[in-house]
Amino acid sequence: MNIYDVSQKANVSIATISRVLNGNPNVSEKTRTRVLAVMDELGYTPNVFARGLGLNTMQSVGIMCSDSSDPYLAHAIYYLERELRNNHYDSILCCTGYNLDTKKKYLQLLRSKRVDAIILTGSKFIELRQKDNTYILDAAREIPIMLINGFLDGPNIYSTLCDDYSAVYDATSNLIKSGCRNILYLYTSQSYSGHNKRTGYVNACQDAGLFIDKTWIHQCPKDVLEAKNLLTSLHEQGVVFDAVVTSDDSLAVGAVKYANTQHIRIPDELSIVGYNNSMYSLCTEPEISSVDTKIEALCTSTVNTLMGVFGGGNVPSKTTIAADFISRDTTKF
């Protein structure tokens, strides 16, 4: 028997149960009586480690990421640990890789450590097949699950997202307005975030009346030389393109290296858009125009939401943050 069962039986939110156990005065006496009666009926004993119930706590939060060497995820880990520390919580980091069984193993490991919540960093924790996300839904029956740039609908699951769709849609639309007509799209994954980015690109092209050639969209490893070689190969095949939109700055660096090797003038003959506004975008000549996904704001908002859950407050299950476009020297707008 767990808090999720009590929530369903009493027809109240998990946050309301937390407020009842905290003695929060904002809960009506009628609701408090009903919740306590259901707990007694079901024989539910609150988990003494659950911070969200206002009882004893380990004052620790688990953080899972797929690859801490990735600049985006490395920055996310830094900001998450900083914000948790500022709120007097320790963190336990697990780098899972991309294998589903390994992700399940590490999530179970964190649960065994009695952490107060788990933060899943990056959209690659949400699988395309819904049944593969069951282990996350099951964990959320016991503790809050926080998602950064991923979305999964379920009780006690809270998502903080960058509006990837609008960011890529707007960048692509502005390329079109600046005169580009043959725009390639390079992406690294088909994750939740990756899907939204690609859809933004496709819809921007279609709304502008551009026919998307099958040679315009390519998946590429997150590797500078792989991106450069892919574009070189397309060029040698006779594919004509005057712009490249990417889902990650590393691919945009590859596009710059390709252009420099081929003596193609940037942005007069080739415009390039990166993504994440990472250090990569400043490491080339010319510097790369890139979408700033507000990683610090995403992490700060995630921890603030978590603290609200711990306090029994009413918090949104989904928070969306708008991206900024940082214009540099690889675009004409």
Short mmCIF file of C-alpha atoms in Angstrom, two decimals:
data_model
loop_
_atom_site.label_atom_id
_atom_site.label_comp_id
_atom_site.label_asym_id
_atom_site.label_seq_id
_atom_site.Cartn_x
_atom_site.Cartn_y
_atom_site.Cartn_z
CA MET A 1 0.00 0.00 0.00
CA ASN A 2 1.39 3.41 -0.94
CA ILE A 3 0.52 7.09 -1.11
CA TYR A 4 -0.79 6.70 -4.67
CA ASP A 5 -3.44 4.23 -3.45
CA VAL A 6 -4.47 6.63 -0.68
CA SER A 7 -4.69 9.45 -3.23
CA GLN A 8 -7.01 7.44 -5.48
CA LYS A 9 -9.19 6.13 -2.66
CA ALA A 10 -9.60 9.54 -1.00
CA ASN A 11 -9.96 11.30 -4.38
CA VAL A 12 -7.38 13.94 -3.48
CA SER A 13 -3.95 14.84 -4.83
CA ILE A 14 -0.68 13.55 -3.39
CA ALA A 15 0.12 17.15 -2.44
CA THR A 16 -3.08 17.29 -0.38
CA ILE A 17 -2.08 14.14 1.50
CA SER A 18 1.28 15.77 2.19
CA ARG A 19 -0.46 18.84 3.58
CA VAL A 20 -2.63 16.67 5.82
CA LEU A 21 0.41 14.93 7.28
CA ASN A 22 2.23 18.24 7.64
CA GLY A 23 -0.67 19.70 9.59
CA ASN A 24 -1.07 22.41 6.98
CA PRO A 25 -3.95 24.73 8.03
CA ASN A 26 -5.01 25.23 4.39
CA VAL A 27 -6.67 21.79 4.35
CA SER A 28 -10.33 21.69 5.35
CA GLU A 29 -11.29 19.58 8.34
CA LYS A 30 -13.59 17.51 6.13
CA THR A 31 -10.76 16.65 3.73
CA ARG A 32 -8.33 15.96 6.58
CA THR A 33 -10.80 13.57 8.21
CA ARG A 34 -11.46 11.75 4.93
CA VAL A 35 -7.75 11.30 4.16
CA LEU A 36 -6.93 10.01 7.64
CA ALA A 37 -9.90 7.63 7.48
CA VAL A 38 -8.72 6.21 4.15
CA MET A 39 -5.18 5.78 5.49
CA ASP A 40 -6.60 3.89 8.46
CA GLU A 41 -8.88 1.79 6.23
CA LEU A 42 -6.02 0.81 3.90
CA GLY A 43 -3.54 0.31 6.70
CA TYR A 44 -1.19 2.82 5.12
CA THR A 45 1.92 3.78 7.07
CA PRO A 46 3.80 6.81 5.66
CA ASN A 47 7.33 6.13 4.44
CA VAL A 48 9.52 7.73 7.10
CA PHE A 49 12.06 8.67 4.45
CA ALA A 50 9.61 10.63 2.31
CA ARG A 51 10.37 14.33 2.54
CA GLY A 52 7.17 15.11 0.66
CA LEU A 53 5.20 13.83 3.61
CA GLY A 54 6.90 16.19 6.03
CA LEU A 55 8.39 13.41 8.11
CA ASN A 56 12.00 12.23 8.45
CA THR A 57 14.16 12.74 5.38
CA MET A 58 17.53 11.73 4.03
CA GLN A 59 17.86 15.28 2.61
CA SER A 60 19.14 13.82 -0.66
CA VAL A 61 17.98 13.82 -4.28
CA GLY A 62 19.04 11.43 -7.01
CA ILE A 63 20.15 12.81 -10.38
CA MET A 64 20.24 10.58 -13.43
CA CYS A 65 21.84 11.60 -16.73
CA SER A 66 22.78 9.57 -19.76
CA ASP A 67 26.25 11.04 -20.37
CA SER A 68 28.02 13.50 -18.06
CA SER A 69 30.65 14.22 -20.74
CA ASP A 70 27.98 15.90 -22.87
CA PRO A 71 28.41 19.69 -22.38
CA TYR A 72 24.66 20.28 -22.10
CA LEU A 73 24.17 17.60 -19.47
CA ALA A 74 27.36 18.57 -17.63
CA HIS A 75 26.05 22.10 -17.22
CA ALA A 76 22.67 20.75 -16.11
CA ILE A 77 24.31 18.64 -13.41
CA TYR A 78 26.27 21.65 -12.16
CA TYR A 79 23.17 23.86 -11.90
CA LEU A 80 21.06 21.12 -10.31
CA GLU A 81 23.65 20.36 -7.65
CA ARG A 82 24.09 24.07 -6.94
CA GLU A 83 20.37 24.67 -6.49
CA LEU A 84 19.88 21.53 -4.39
CA ARG A 85 22.81 22.52 -2.18
CA ASN A 86 21.32 25.99 -1.75
CA ASN A 87 18.18 24.26 -0.48
CA HIS A 88 20.21 22.06 1.91
CA TYR A 89 19.91 18.86 -0.11
CA ASP A 90 22.71 16.52 -1.10
CA SER A 91 22.70 14.85 -4.50
CA ILE A 92 23.62 11.39 -5.77
CA LEU A 93 24.60 11.27 -9.45
CA CYS A 94 24.17 8.23 -11.70
CA CYS A 95 25.37 8.25 -15.33
CA THR A 96 23.25 5.62 -17.00
CA GLY A 97 24.21 5.53 -20.67
CA TYR A 98 21.37 4.87 -23.11
CA ASN A 99 20.44 1.25 -22.44
CA LEU A 100 16.95 0.87 -20.98
CA ASP A 101 17.89 -1.95 -18.59
CA THR A 102 20.74 0.14 -17.20
CA LYS A 103 18.41 3.09 -16.67
CA LYS A 104 16.03 0.84 -14.74
CA LYS A 105 18.90 -0.54 -12.66
CA TYR A 106 20.15 2.91 -11.64
CA LEU A 107 16.67 4.21 -10.84
CA GLN A 108 16.14 1.23 -8.56
CA LEU A 109 19.55 1.85 -6.99
CA LEU A 110 18.58 5.42 -6.15
CA ARG A 111 15.28 4.24 -4.69
CA SER A 112 17.17 1.81 -2.48
CA LYS A 113 19.23 4.74 -1.20
CA ARG A 114 15.98 6.29 0.06
CA VAL A 115 16.44 9.54 -1.84
CA ASP A 116 13.62 12.04 -1.46
CA ALA A 117 13.16 12.50 -5.23
CA ILE A 118 14.79 11.63 -8.54
CA ILE A 119 15.62 14.07 -11.35
CA LEU A 120 15.89 12.60 -14.86
CA THR A 121 18.10 14.98 -16.81
CA GLY A 122 17.58 15.11 -20.58
CA SER A 123 14.82 13.83 -22.83
CA LYS A 124 16.39 10.43 -23.55
CA PHE A 125 14.85 8.89 -20.45
CA ILE A 126 11.41 8.92 -22.07
CA GLU A 127 11.04 5.94 -24.40
CA LEU A 128 8.95 5.85 -27.57
CA ARG A 129 7.09 2.73 -26.39
CA GLN A 130 4.88 3.66 -23.46
CA LYS A 131 5.35 0.31 -21.75
CA ASP A 132 9.08 1.06 -21.46
CA ASN A 133 8.24 4.04 -19.24
CA THR A 134 6.36 1.93 -16.69
CA TYR A 135 9.33 1.81 -14.33
CA ILE A 136 9.24 5.61 -14.06
CA LEU A 137 5.50 5.65 -13.40
CA ASP A 138 5.96 2.97 -10.75
CA ALA A 139 8.71 4.95 -9.01
CA ALA A 140 6.48 8.03 -8.97
CA ARG A 141 4.03 6.14 -6.77
CA GLU A 142 6.59 6.47 -3.98
CA ILE A 143 8.62 9.62 -4.63
CA PRO A 144 8.47 12.70 -6.89
CA ILE A 145 10.03 12.23 -10.32
CA MET A 146 11.32 15.39 -12.02
CA LEU A 147 11.96 15.48 -15.78
CA ILE A 148 14.20 18.04 -17.48
CA ASN A 149 13.33 18.46 -21.16
CA GLY A 150 11.28 15.29 -21.18
CA PHE A 151 7.56 14.76 -20.69
CA LEU A 152 5.63 11.86 -19.21
CA ASP A 153 2.07 12.23 -18.02
CA GLY A 154 1.44 10.65 -14.64
CA PRO A 155 0.80 11.36 -10.95
CA ASN A 156 3.75 12.77 -9.01
CA ILE A 157 5.73 13.43 -12.23
CA TYR A 158 6.80 17.02 -12.97
CA SER A 159 8.31 18.20 -16.27
CA THR A 160 10.31 21.33 -17.02
CA LEU A 161 10.75 21.87 -20.74
CA CYS A 162 12.34 24.21 -23.22
CA ASP A 163 9.97 25.09 -26.07
CA ASP A 164 12.12 23.29 -28.64
CA TYR A 165 9.41 23.29 -31.27
CA SER A 166 9.02 27.08 -31.35
CA ALA A 167 12.77 27.63 -31.15
CA VAL A 168 13.51 25.61 -34.29
CA TYR A 169 10.36 26.79 -36.06
CA ASP A 170 11.32 30.44 -35.56
CA ALA A 171 14.98 29.93 -36.52
CA THR A 172 14.00 28.10 -39.71
CA SER A 173 11.35 30.69 -40.58
CA ASN A 174 13.90 33.48 -40.18
CA LEU A 175 16.35 31.66 -42.45
CA ILE A 176 13.62 31.47 -45.08
CA LYS A 177 12.84 35.18 -44.68
CA SER A 178 16.55 35.94 -45.13
CA GLY A 179 16.47 34.24 -48.53
CA CYS A 180 17.43 30.62 -47.83
CA ARG A 181 15.46 28.03 -49.80
CA ASN A 182 17.37 24.75 -49.53
CA ILE A 183 17.71 24.18 -45.79
CA LEU A 184 19.22 20.99 -44.42
CA TYR A 185 18.33 19.70 -40.99
CA LEU A 186 20.82 17.64 -38.95
CA TYR A 187 19.68 16.01 -35.72
CA THR A 188 21.23 13.70 -33.15
CA SER A 189 18.32 11.71 -31.70
CA GLN A 190 14.64 10.89 -31.87
CA SER A 191 13.97 11.69 -28.23
CA TYR A 192 11.03 13.78 -27.02
CA SER A 193 13.09 16.95 -27.45
CA GLY A 194 14.50 15.72 -30.76
CA HIS A 195 11.02 15.04 -32.10
CA ASN A 196 9.83 18.55 -31.20
CA LYS A 197 12.85 20.17 -32.87
CA ARG A 198 12.42 18.21 -36.08
CA THR A 199 8.69 18.96 -36.19
CA GLY A 200 9.44 22.66 -35.79
CA TYR A 201 11.79 22.54 -38.79
CA VAL A 202 9.34 20.57 -40.96
CA ASN A 203 6.37 22.80 -40.15
CA ALA A 204 8.33 26.00 -40.77
CA CYS A 205 9.33 24.78 -44.23
CA GLN A 206 5.82 23.60 -45.07
CA ASP A 207 4.20 26.81 -43.83
CA ALA A 208 6.54 28.76 -46.12
CA GLY A 209 5.54 26.61 -49.08
CA LEU A 210 8.90 24.84 -49.37
CA PHE A 211 8.98 21.25 -50.57
CA ILE A 212 11.14 19.21 -48.22
CA ASP A 213 13.43 17.01 -50.26
CA LYS A 214 14.28 13.62 -48.75
CA THR A 215 17.96 14.59 -48.85
CA TRP A 216 17.37 17.54 -46.51
CA ILE A 217 16.93 15.67 -43.20
CA HIS A 218 19.71 13.54 -41.72
CA GLN A 219 20.45 11.95 -38.37
CA CYS A 220 24.07 12.35 -37.35
CA PRO A 221 26.09 11.34 -34.26
CA LYS A 222 26.91 14.19 -31.91
CA ASP A 223 30.39 14.54 -33.40
CA VAL A 224 32.05 17.45 -35.22
CA LEU A 225 33.89 15.37 -37.82
CA GLU A 226 30.87 13.13 -38.49
CA ALA A 227 28.83 16.24 -39.30
CA LYS A 228 31.57 17.67 -41.50
CA ASN A 229 31.95 14.39 -43.39
CA LEU A 230 28.19 14.03 -43.85
CA LEU A 231 27.90 17.48 -45.41
CA THR A 232 30.96 16.83 -47.59
CA SER A 233 29.37 13.61 -48.82
CA LEU A 234 26.09 15.35 -49.62
CA HIS A 235 28.00 18.07 -51.48
CA GLU A 236 29.86 15.46 -53.53
CA GLN A 237 26.52 13.80 -54.35
CA GLY A 238 25.33 17.07 -55.86
CA VAL A 239 22.90 18.00 -53.08
CA VAL A 240 22.42 21.78 -53.15
CA PHE A 241 21.85 23.58 -49.84
CA ASP A 242 22.21 27.17 -48.67
CA ALA A 243 21.52 26.69 -44.95
CA VAL A 244 21.97 24.10 -42.22
CA VAL A 245 19.84 23.93 -39.08
CA THR A 246 21.17 21.61 -36.38
CA SER A 247 19.85 20.12 -33.14
CA ASP A 248 23.21 20.58 -31.37
CA ASP A 249 26.12 23.02 -31.58
CA SER A 250 28.60 20.21 -32.26
CA LEU A 251 26.88 19.56 -35.59
CA ALA A 252 26.97 23.27 -36.38
CA VAL A 253 30.75 23.28 -35.78
CA GLY A 254 30.99 20.45 -38.31
CA ALA A 255 29.03 22.59 -40.77
CA VAL A 256 31.47 25.49 -40.29
CA LYS A 257 34.45 23.20 -40.84
CA TYR A 258 32.80 21.83 -43.98
CA ALA A 259 32.22 25.32 -45.36
CA ASN A 260 35.77 26.43 -44.62
CA THR A 261 37.20 23.34 -46.32
CA GLN A 262 35.05 23.92 -49.39
CA HIS A 263 35.80 27.70 -49.42
CA ILE A 264 32.11 28.48 -49.01
CA ARG A 265 31.41 31.94 -47.60
CA ILE A 266 29.44 32.08 -44.35
CA PRO A 267 26.72 33.38 -44.19
CA ASP A 268 26.57 34.74 -47.77
CA GLU A 269 26.55 31.29 -49.36
CA LEU A 270 25.73 29.12 -46.36
CA SER A 271 23.85 30.02 -43.18
CA ILE A 272 24.26 27.85 -40.09
CA VAL A 273 22.18 27.58 -36.93
CA GLY A 274 23.37 25.72 -33.83
CA TYR A 275 21.48 24.61 -30.76
CA ASN A 276 22.12 24.95 -26.98
CA ASN A 277 24.37 28.05 -27.18
CA SER A 278 27.23 26.02 -25.73
CA MET A 279 30.95 26.77 -25.72
CA TYR A 280 31.06 25.15 -29.16
CA SER A 281 29.23 28.11 -30.64
CA LEU A 282 32.10 30.42 -29.65
CA CYS A 283 34.96 28.16 -30.72
CA THR A 284 34.77 28.68 -34.48
CA GLU A 285 35.48 31.46 -36.90
CA PRO A 286 32.93 32.77 -37.61
CA GLU A 287 31.11 32.31 -34.30
CA ILE A 288 27.86 30.36 -34.59
CA SER A 289 24.34 31.70 -34.23
CA SER A 290 22.64 29.37 -31.76
CA VAL A 291 19.46 28.73 -29.81
CA ASP A 292 19.90 29.34 -26.09
CA THR A 293 17.77 26.70 -24.34
CA LYS A 294 18.10 28.37 -20.93
CA ILE A 295 19.60 25.35 -19.20
CA GLU A 296 20.20 27.26 -15.99
CA ALA A 297 16.59 28.42 -15.88
CA LEU A 298 15.38 24.88 -16.60
CA CYS A 299 17.37 23.48 -13.69
CA THR A 300 16.49 26.29 -11.29
CA SER A 301 12.80 25.93 -12.13
CA THR A 302 12.99 22.16 -11.65
CA VAL A 303 14.45 22.47 -8.16
CA ASN A 304 11.99 25.23 -7.24
CA THR A 305 9.12 22.98 -8.33
CA LEU A 306 10.56 20.12 -6.31
CA MET A 307 10.80 22.27 -3.20
CA GLY A 308 7.15 23.20 -3.75
CA VAL A 309 6.23 19.51 -3.92
CA PHE A 310 8.16 18.84 -0.71
CA GLY A 311 6.30 21.68 0.96
CA GLY A 312 2.93 20.30 -0.06
CA GLY A 313 2.15 23.24 -2.32
CA ASN A 314 0.17 23.32 -5.53
CA VAL A 315 2.77 23.18 -8.30
CA PRO A 316 2.36 22.72 -12.08
CA SER A 317 3.01 19.28 -13.51
CA LYS A 318 4.48 20.89 -16.63
CA THR A 319 6.50 24.09 -16.96
CA THR A 320 7.63 25.36 -20.36
CA ILE A 321 10.41 27.92 -20.80
CA ALA A 322 10.93 29.87 -24.03
CA ALA A 323 14.32 29.75 -25.73
CA ASP A 324 16.31 32.74 -27.03
CA PHE A 325 18.04 33.00 -30.38
CA ILE A 326 21.60 34.29 -30.09
CA SER A 327 22.50 35.89 -33.40
CA ARG A 328 26.18 35.76 -34.34
CA ASP A 329 28.06 35.55 -37.63
CA THR A 330 26.65 32.45 -39.32
CA THR A 331 23.22 33.92 -40.12
CA LYS A 332 22.04 36.99 -42.00
CA PHE A 333 19.14 37.85 -39.69
#
